[in-house]
mmCIF file of C-alpha atoms in Angstrom:
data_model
loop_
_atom_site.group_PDB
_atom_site.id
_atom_site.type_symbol
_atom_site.label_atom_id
_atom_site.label_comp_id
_atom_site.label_asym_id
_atom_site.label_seq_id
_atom_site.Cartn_x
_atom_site.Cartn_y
_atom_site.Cartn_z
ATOM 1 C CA UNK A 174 -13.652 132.050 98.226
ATOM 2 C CA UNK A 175 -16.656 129.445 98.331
ATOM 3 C CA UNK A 176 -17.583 127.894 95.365
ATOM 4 C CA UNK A 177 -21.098 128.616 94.516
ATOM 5 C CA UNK A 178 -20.719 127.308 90.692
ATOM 6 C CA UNK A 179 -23.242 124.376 91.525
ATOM 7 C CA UNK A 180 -26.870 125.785 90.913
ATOM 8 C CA UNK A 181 -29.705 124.444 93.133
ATOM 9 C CA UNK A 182 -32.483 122.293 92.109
ATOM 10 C CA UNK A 183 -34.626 124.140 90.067
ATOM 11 C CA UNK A 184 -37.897 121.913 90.993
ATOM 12 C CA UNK A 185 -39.414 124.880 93.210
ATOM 13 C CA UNK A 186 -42.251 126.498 91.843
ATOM 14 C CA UNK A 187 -42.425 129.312 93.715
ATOM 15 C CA UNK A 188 -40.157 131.715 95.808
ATOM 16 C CA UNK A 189 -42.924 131.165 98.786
ATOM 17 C CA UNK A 190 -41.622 127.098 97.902
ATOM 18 C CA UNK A 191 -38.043 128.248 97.981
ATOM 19 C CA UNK A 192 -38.303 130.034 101.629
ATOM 20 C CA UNK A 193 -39.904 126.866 102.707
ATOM 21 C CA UNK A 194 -36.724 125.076 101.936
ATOM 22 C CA UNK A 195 -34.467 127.699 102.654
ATOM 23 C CA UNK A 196 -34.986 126.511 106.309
ATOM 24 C CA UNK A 197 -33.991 123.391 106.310
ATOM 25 C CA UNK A 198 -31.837 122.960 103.233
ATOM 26 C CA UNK A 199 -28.345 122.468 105.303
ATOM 27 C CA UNK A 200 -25.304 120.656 103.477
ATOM 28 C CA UNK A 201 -23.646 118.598 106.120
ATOM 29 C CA UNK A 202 -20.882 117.811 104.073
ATOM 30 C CA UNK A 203 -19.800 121.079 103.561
ATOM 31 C CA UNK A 204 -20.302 121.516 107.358
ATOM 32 C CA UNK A 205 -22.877 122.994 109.756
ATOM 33 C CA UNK A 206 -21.672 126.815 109.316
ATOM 34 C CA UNK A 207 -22.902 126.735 105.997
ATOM 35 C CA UNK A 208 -26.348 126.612 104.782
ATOM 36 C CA UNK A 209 -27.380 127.661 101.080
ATOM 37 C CA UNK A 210 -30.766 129.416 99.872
ATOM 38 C CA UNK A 211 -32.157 130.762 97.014
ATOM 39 C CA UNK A 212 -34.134 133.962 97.168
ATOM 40 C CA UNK A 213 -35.421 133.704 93.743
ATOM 41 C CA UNK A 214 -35.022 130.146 92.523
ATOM 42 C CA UNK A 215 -35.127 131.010 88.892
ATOM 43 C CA UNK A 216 -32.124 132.413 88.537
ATOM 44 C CA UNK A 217 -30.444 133.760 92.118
ATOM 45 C CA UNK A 218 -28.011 131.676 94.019
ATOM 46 C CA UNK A 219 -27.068 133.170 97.519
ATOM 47 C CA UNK A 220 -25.169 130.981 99.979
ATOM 48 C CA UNK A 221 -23.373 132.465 103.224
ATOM 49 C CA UNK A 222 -20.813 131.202 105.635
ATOM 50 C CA UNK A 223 -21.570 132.359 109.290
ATOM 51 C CA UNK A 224 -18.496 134.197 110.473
ATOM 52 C CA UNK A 225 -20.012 135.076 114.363
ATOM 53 C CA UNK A 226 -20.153 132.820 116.954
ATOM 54 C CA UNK A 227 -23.358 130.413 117.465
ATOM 55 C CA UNK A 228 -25.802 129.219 114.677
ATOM 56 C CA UNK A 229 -26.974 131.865 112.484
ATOM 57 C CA UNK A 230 -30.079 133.566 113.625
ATOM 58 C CA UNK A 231 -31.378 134.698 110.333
ATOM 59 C CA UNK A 232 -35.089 135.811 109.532
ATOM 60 C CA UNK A 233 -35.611 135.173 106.120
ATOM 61 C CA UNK A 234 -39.920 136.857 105.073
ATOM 62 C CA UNK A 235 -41.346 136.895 101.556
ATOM 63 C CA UNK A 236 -43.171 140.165 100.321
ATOM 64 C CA UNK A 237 -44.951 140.980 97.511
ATOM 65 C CA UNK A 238 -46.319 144.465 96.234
ATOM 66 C CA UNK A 239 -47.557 145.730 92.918
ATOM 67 C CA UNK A 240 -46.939 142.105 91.100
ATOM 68 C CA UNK A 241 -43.297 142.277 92.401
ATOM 69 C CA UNK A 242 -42.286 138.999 94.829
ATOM 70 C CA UNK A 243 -39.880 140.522 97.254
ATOM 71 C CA UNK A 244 -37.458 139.276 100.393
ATOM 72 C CA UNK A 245 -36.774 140.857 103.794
ATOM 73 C CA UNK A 246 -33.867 139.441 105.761
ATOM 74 C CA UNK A 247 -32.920 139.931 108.991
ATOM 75 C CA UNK A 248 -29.411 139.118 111.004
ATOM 76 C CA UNK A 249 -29.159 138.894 114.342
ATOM 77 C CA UNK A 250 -25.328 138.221 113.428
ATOM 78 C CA UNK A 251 -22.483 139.016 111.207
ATOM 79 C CA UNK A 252 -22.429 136.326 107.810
ATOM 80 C CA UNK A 253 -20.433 136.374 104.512
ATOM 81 C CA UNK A 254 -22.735 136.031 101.348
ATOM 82 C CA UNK A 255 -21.686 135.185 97.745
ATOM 83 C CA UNK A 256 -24.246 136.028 95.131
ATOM 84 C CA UNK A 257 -24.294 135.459 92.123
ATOM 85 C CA UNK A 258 -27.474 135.637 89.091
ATOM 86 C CA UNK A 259 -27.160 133.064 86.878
ATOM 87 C CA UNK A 260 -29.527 134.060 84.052
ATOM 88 C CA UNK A 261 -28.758 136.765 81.697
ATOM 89 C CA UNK A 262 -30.958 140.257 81.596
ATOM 90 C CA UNK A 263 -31.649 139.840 85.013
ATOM 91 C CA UNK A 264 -31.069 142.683 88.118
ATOM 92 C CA UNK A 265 -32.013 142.448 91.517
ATOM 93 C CA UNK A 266 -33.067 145.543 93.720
ATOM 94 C CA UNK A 267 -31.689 145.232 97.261
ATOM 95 C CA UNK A 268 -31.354 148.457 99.967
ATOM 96 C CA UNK A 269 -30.642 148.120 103.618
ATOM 97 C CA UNK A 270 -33.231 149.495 106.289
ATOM 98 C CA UNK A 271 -32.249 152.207 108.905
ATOM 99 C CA UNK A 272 -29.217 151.323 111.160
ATOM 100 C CA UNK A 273 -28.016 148.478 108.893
ATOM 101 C CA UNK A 274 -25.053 147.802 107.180
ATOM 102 C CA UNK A 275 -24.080 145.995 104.455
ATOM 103 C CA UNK A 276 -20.144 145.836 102.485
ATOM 104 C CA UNK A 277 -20.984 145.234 98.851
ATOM 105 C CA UNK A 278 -17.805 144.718 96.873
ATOM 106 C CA UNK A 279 -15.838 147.015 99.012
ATOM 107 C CA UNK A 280 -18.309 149.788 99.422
ATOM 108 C CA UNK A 281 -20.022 150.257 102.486
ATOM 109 C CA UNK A 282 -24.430 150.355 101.700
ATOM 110 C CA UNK A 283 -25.822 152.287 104.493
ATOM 111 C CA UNK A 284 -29.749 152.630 104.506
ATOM 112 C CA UNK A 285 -29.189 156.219 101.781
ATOM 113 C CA UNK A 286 -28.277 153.496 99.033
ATOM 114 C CA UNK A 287 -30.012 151.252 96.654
ATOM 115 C CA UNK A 288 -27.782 148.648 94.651
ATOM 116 C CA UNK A 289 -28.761 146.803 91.375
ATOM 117 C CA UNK A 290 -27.115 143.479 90.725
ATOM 118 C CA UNK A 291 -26.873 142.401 87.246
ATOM 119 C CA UNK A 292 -26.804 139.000 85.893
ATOM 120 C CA UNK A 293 -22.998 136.933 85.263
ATOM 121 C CA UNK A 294 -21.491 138.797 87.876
ATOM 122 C CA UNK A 295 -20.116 136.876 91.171
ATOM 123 C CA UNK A 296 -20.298 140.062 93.973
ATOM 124 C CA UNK A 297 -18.925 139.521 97.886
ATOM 125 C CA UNK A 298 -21.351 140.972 100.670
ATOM 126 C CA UNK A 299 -20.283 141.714 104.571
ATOM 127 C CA UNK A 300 -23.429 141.877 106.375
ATOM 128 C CA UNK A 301 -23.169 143.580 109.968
ATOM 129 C CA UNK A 302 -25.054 142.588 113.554
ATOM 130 C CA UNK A 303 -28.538 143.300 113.259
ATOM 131 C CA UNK A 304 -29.720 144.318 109.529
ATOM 132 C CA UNK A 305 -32.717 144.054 107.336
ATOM 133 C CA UNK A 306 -31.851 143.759 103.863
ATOM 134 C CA UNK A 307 -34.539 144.040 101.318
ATOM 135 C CA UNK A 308 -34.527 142.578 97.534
ATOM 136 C CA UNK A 309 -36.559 142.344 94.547
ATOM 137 C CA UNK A 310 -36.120 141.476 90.540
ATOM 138 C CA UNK A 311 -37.910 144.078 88.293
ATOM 139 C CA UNK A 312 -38.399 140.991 86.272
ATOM 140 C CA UNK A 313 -40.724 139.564 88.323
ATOM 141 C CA UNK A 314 -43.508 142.293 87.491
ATOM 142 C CA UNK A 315 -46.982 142.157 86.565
ATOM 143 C CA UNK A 316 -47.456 141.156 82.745
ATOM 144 C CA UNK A 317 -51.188 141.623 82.416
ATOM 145 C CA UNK A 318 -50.465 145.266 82.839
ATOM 146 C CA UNK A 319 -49.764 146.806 79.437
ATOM 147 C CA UNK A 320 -47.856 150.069 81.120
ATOM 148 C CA UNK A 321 -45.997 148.227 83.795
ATOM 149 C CA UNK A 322 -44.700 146.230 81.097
ATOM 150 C CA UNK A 323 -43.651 149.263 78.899
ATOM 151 C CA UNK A 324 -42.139 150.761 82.014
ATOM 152 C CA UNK A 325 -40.249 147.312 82.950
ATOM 153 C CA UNK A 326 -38.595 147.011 79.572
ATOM 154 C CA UNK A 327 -37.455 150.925 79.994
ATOM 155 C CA UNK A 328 -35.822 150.077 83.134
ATOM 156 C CA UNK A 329 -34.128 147.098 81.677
ATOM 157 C CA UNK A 330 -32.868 149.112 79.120
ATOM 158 C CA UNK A 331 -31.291 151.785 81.394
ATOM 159 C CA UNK A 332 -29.856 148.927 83.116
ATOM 160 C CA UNK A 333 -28.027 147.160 80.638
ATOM 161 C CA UNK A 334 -26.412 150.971 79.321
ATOM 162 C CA UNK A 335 -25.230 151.915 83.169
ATOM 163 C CA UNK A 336 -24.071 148.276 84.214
ATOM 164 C CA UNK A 337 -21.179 148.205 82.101
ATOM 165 C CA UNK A 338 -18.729 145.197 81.599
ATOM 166 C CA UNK A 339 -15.935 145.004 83.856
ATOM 167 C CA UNK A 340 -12.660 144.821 82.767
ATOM 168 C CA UNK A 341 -10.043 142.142 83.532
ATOM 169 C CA UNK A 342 -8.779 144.247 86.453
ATOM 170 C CA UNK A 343 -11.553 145.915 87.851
ATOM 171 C CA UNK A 344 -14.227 144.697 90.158
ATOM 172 C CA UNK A 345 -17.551 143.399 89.259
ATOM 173 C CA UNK A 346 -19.652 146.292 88.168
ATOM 174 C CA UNK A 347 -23.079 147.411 90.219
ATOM 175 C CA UNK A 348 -25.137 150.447 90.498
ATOM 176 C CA UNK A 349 -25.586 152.526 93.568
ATOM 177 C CA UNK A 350 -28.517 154.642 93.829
ATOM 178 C CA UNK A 351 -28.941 157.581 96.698
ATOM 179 C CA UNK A 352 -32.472 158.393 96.487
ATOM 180 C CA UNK A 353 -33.950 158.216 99.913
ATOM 181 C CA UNK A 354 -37.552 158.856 98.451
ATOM 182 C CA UNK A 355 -37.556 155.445 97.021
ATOM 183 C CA UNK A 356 -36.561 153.266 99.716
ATOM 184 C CA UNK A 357 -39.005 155.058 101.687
ATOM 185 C CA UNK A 358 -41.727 154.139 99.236
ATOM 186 C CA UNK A 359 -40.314 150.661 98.998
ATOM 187 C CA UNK A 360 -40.274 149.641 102.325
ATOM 188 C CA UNK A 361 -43.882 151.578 102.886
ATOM 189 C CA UNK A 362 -44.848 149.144 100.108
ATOM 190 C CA UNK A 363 -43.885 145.924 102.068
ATOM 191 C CA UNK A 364 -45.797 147.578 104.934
ATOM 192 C CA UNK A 365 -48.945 145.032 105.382
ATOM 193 C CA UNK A 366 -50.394 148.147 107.247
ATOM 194 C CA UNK A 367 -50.422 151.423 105.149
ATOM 195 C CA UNK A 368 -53.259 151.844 103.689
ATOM 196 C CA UNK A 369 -52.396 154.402 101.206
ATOM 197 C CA UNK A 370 -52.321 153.527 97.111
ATOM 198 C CA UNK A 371 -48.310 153.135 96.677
ATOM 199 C CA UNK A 372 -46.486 154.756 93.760
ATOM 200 C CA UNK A 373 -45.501 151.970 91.197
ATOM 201 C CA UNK A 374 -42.337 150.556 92.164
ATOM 202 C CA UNK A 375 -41.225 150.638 88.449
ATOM 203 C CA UNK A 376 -42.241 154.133 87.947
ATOM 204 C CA UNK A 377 -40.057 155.337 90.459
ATOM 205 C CA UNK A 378 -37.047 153.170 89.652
ATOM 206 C CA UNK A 379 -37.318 153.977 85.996
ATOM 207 C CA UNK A 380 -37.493 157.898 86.738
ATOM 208 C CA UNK A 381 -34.519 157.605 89.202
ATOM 209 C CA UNK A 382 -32.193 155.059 87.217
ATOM 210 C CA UNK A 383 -32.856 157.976 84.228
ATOM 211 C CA UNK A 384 -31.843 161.257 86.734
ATOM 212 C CA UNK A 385 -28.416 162.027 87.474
ATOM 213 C CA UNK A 386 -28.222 160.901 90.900
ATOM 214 C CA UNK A 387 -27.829 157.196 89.512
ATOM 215 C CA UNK A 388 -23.735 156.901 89.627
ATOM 216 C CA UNK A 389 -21.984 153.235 89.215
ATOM 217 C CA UNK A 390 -20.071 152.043 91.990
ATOM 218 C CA UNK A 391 -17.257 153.609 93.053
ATOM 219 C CA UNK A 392 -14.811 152.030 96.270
ATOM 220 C CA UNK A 393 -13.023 154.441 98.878
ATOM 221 C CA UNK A 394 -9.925 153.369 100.578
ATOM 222 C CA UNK A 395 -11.835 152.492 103.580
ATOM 223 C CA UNK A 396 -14.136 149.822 102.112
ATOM 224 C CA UNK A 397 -10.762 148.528 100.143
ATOM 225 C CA UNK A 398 -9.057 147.894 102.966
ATOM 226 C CA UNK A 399 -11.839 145.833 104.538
ATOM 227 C CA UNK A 400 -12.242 144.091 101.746
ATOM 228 C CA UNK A 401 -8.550 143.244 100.939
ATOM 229 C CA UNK A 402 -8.045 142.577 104.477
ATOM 230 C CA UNK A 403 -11.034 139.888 104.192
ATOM 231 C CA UNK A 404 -9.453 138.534 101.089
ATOM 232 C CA UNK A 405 -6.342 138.218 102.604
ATOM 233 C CA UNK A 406 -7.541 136.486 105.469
ATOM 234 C CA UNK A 407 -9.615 133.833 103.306
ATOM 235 C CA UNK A 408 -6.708 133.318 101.489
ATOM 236 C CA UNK A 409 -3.867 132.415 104.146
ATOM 237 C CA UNK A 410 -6.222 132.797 107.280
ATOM 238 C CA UNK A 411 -3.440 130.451 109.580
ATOM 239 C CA UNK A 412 -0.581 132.811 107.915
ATOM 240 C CA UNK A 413 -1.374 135.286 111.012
ATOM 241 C CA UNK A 414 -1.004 134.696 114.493
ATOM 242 C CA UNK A 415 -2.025 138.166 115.618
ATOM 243 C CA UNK A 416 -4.371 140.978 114.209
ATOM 244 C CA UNK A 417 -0.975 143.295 114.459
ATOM 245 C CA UNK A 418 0.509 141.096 111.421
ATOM 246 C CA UNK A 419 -2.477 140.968 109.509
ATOM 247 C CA UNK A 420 -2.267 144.847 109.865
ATOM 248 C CA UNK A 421 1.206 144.366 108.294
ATOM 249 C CA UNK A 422 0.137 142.510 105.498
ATOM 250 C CA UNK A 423 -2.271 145.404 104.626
ATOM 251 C CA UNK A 424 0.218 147.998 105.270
ATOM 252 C CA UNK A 425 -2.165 149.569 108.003
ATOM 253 C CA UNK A 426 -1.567 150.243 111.740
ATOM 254 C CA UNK A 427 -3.599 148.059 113.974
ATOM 255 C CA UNK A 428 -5.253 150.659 115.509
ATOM 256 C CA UNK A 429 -6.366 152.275 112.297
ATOM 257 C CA UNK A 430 -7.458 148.247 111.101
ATOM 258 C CA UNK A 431 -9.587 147.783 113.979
ATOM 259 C CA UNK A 432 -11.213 150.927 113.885
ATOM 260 C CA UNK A 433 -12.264 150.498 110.325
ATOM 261 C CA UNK A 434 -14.227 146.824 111.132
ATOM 262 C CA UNK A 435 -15.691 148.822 114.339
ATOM 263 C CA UNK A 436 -16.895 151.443 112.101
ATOM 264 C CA UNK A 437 -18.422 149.362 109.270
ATOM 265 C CA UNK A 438 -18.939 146.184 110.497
ATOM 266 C CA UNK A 439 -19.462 146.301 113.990
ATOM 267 C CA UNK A 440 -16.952 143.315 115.189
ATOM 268 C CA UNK A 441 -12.881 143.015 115.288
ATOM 269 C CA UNK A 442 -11.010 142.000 112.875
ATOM 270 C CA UNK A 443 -9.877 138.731 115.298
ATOM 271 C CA UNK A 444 -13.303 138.112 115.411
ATOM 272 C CA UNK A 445 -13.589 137.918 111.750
ATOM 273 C CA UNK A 446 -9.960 135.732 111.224
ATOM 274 C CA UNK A 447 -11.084 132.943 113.711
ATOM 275 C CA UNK A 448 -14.106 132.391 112.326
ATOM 276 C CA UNK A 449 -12.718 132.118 109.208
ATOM 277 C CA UNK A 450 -9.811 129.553 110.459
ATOM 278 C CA UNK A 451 -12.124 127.627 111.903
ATOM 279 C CA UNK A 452 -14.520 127.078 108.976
ATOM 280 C CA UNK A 453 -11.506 126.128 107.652
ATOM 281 C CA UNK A 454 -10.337 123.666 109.876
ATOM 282 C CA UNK A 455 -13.696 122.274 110.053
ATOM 283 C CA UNK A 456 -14.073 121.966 105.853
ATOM 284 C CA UNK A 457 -10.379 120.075 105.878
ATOM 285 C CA UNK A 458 -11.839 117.728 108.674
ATOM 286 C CA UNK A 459 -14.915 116.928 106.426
ATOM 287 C CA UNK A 460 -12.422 116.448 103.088
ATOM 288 C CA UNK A 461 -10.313 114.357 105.335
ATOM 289 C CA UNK A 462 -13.002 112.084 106.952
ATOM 290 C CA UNK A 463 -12.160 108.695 104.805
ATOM 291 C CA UNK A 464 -8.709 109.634 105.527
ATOM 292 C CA UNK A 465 -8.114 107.682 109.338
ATOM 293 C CA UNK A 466 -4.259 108.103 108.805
ATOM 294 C CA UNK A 467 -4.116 112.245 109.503
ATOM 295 C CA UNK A 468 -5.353 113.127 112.938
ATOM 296 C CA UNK A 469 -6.830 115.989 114.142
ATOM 297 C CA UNK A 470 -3.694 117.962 114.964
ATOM 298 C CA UNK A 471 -2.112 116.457 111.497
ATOM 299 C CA UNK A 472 -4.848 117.807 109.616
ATOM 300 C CA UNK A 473 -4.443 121.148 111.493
ATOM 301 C CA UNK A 474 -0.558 121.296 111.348
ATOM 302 C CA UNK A 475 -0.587 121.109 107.295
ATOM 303 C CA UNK A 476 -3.400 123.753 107.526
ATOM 304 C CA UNK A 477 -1.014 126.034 109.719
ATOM 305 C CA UNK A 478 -1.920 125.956 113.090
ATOM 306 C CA UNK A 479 0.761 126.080 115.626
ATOM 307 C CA UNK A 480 -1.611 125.717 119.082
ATOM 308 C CA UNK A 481 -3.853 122.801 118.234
ATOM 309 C CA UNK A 482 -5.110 122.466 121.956
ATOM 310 C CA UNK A 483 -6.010 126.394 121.712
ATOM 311 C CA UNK A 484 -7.779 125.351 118.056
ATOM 312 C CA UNK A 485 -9.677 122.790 119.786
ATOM 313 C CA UNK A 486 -11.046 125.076 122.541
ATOM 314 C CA UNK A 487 -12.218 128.131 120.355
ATOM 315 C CA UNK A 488 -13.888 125.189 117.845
ATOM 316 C CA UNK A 489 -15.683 123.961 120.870
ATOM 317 C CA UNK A 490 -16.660 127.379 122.071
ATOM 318 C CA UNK A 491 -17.928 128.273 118.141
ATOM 319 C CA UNK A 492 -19.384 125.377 116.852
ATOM 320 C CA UNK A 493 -20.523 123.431 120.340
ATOM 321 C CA UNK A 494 -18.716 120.643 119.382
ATOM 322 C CA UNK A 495 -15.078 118.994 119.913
ATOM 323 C CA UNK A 496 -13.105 118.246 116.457
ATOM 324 C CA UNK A 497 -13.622 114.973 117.272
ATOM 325 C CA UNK A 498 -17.448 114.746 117.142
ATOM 326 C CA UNK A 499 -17.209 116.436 113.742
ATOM 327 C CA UNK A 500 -15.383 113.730 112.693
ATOM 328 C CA UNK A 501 -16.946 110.972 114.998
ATOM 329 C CA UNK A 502 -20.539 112.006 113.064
ATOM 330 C CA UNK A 503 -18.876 111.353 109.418
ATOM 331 C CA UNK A 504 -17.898 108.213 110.267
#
């Protein structure tokens, strides 16, 4: 997993400031497949490593409706996110517009869901091809307005009781809401053109966290699989030479593996397992570049690859560079 434990710089004023940054804030070091943002710099912290071929064509817009600063973005490609909130008694709003995708914690969030983050919780998103995810805090409401403010705390409240803690064994705990009347609203909101007077956003979140169709997060064996599968691969992605042994290793037929990233996140799973070998090959170049010793197929051997001119090729073809210039730039 990456390690997102260091918070960012917490001299931006404003998340209008922070999407201003977002653009360019890139950490060579770490290597060019990985940039890091913040969509609300108070207390969010969202990086993602690309796992599609080419530079991430991400479209990242701020909203804002009712007092509430919101983001839209948009991928053009398939990324990995790690989020976590670092501030306590805080919850982000997110929901996925039509046709999108996104794998929260091993549950598939199709465009009928709403999710609620809470704060000191690390969660693991899959975003597919080609989907606009929306988020907001609740905390970020209007103050001036005495009811908004009454209504905010409510909704706080009904947070805290549904988000319980997780246990030792368990995944990290989010609510999933299936109310199709409030993302509706929501993304009518964000919409610079209606012209009708919008329902408060807090009303209607307070009045559906407090009906029965609020449930807490649940996985199916599905969403495990892709998620274990994705684990596994992080975890010993040069262990596998074909998809049909990772499909082994989770105990699944290939055919029944491949159809389940088809289905949910519109790629292969070989897709998936070389990008993650090669963000891996690239990171140990970058830890190794004071280390003139280990050459490039050294530092590949010890990280398991058996074909180091086939390495070479697919890292040219993904990152538009030879191993060499990685290292030739560090120098």
């Amino acid at each position: 997993m990456l390690d997102i434990s260091t918070p960012l710089k917490r001299d931006i004023k404003s998340p209008a400031n922070a999407l201003k940054r977002s653009k360019r804030l890139v950490i060579p070091t770490l290597g060019l497949s990985l940039k890091r943002f913040s969509v609300f710099p108070r207390y969010c912290h969202i990086q993602h490593t690309q796992l599609s071929p080419g530079k991430f064509c991400g479209d990242r817009t701020l909203l804002a409706a009712n007092g509430v600063s919101g983001l839209k973005s948009t991928a053009n490609l398939s990324y990995m996110l790690q989020v976590s909130i670092l501030c306590p008694q805080k919850f982000i709003f997110g929901f996925v517009a039509p046709q999108g995708t996104l794998f929260l914690n091993g549950r598939k969030i199709t465009e009928h869901d709403i999710f609620v983050l809470k704060a000191d919780a690390l969660y693991d998103m899959v975003v597919a091809p080609n989907t606009t995810l929306f988020a907001f805090s609740i905390e970020d409401i209007d103050n001036t307005n005495h009811e908004d403010q009454k209504t905010k705390n409510s909704l706080i409240n009904t947070l805290k009781q549904r988000l319980i803690s997780p246990s030792s064994d368990s995944q990290q705990p989010f609510l999933t809401l299936t109310r199709n009347d409030l993302r509706d609203t929501l993304i009518k909101q964000f919409d610079s053109s209606t012209t009708a007077q919008p329902l408060s956003v807090f009303e209607l979140s307070a009045q559906l966290l407090n009906s029965s169709n609020a449930s807490l997060y649940r996985p199916n064996s599905r969403n495990n699989l892709l998620l274990r599968t994705l684990r596994l691969m992080q975890a010993q992605p040069f262990a596998f030479r074909k998809i049909s042994d990772v499909a082994q290793a989770c105990h699944v037929s290939q055919r029944g593996l491949e159809k389940a990233f088809d289905d949910v996140l519109n790629g292969s799973p070989g897709e998936y397992l070389k990008a993650i070998q090669l963000n891996r090959y690239r990171s140990a170049i970058i830890q190794n570049a004071d280390n003139l010793k280990l050459s490039l197929a050294d530092i590949a051997g010890q990280l398991g690859a058996v074909n180091y001119s086939r390495l070479s090729k697919d890292y040219k073809s993904f990152f538009e560079q030879l191993p060499s210039n990685t290292r030739r730039r560090l120098e």
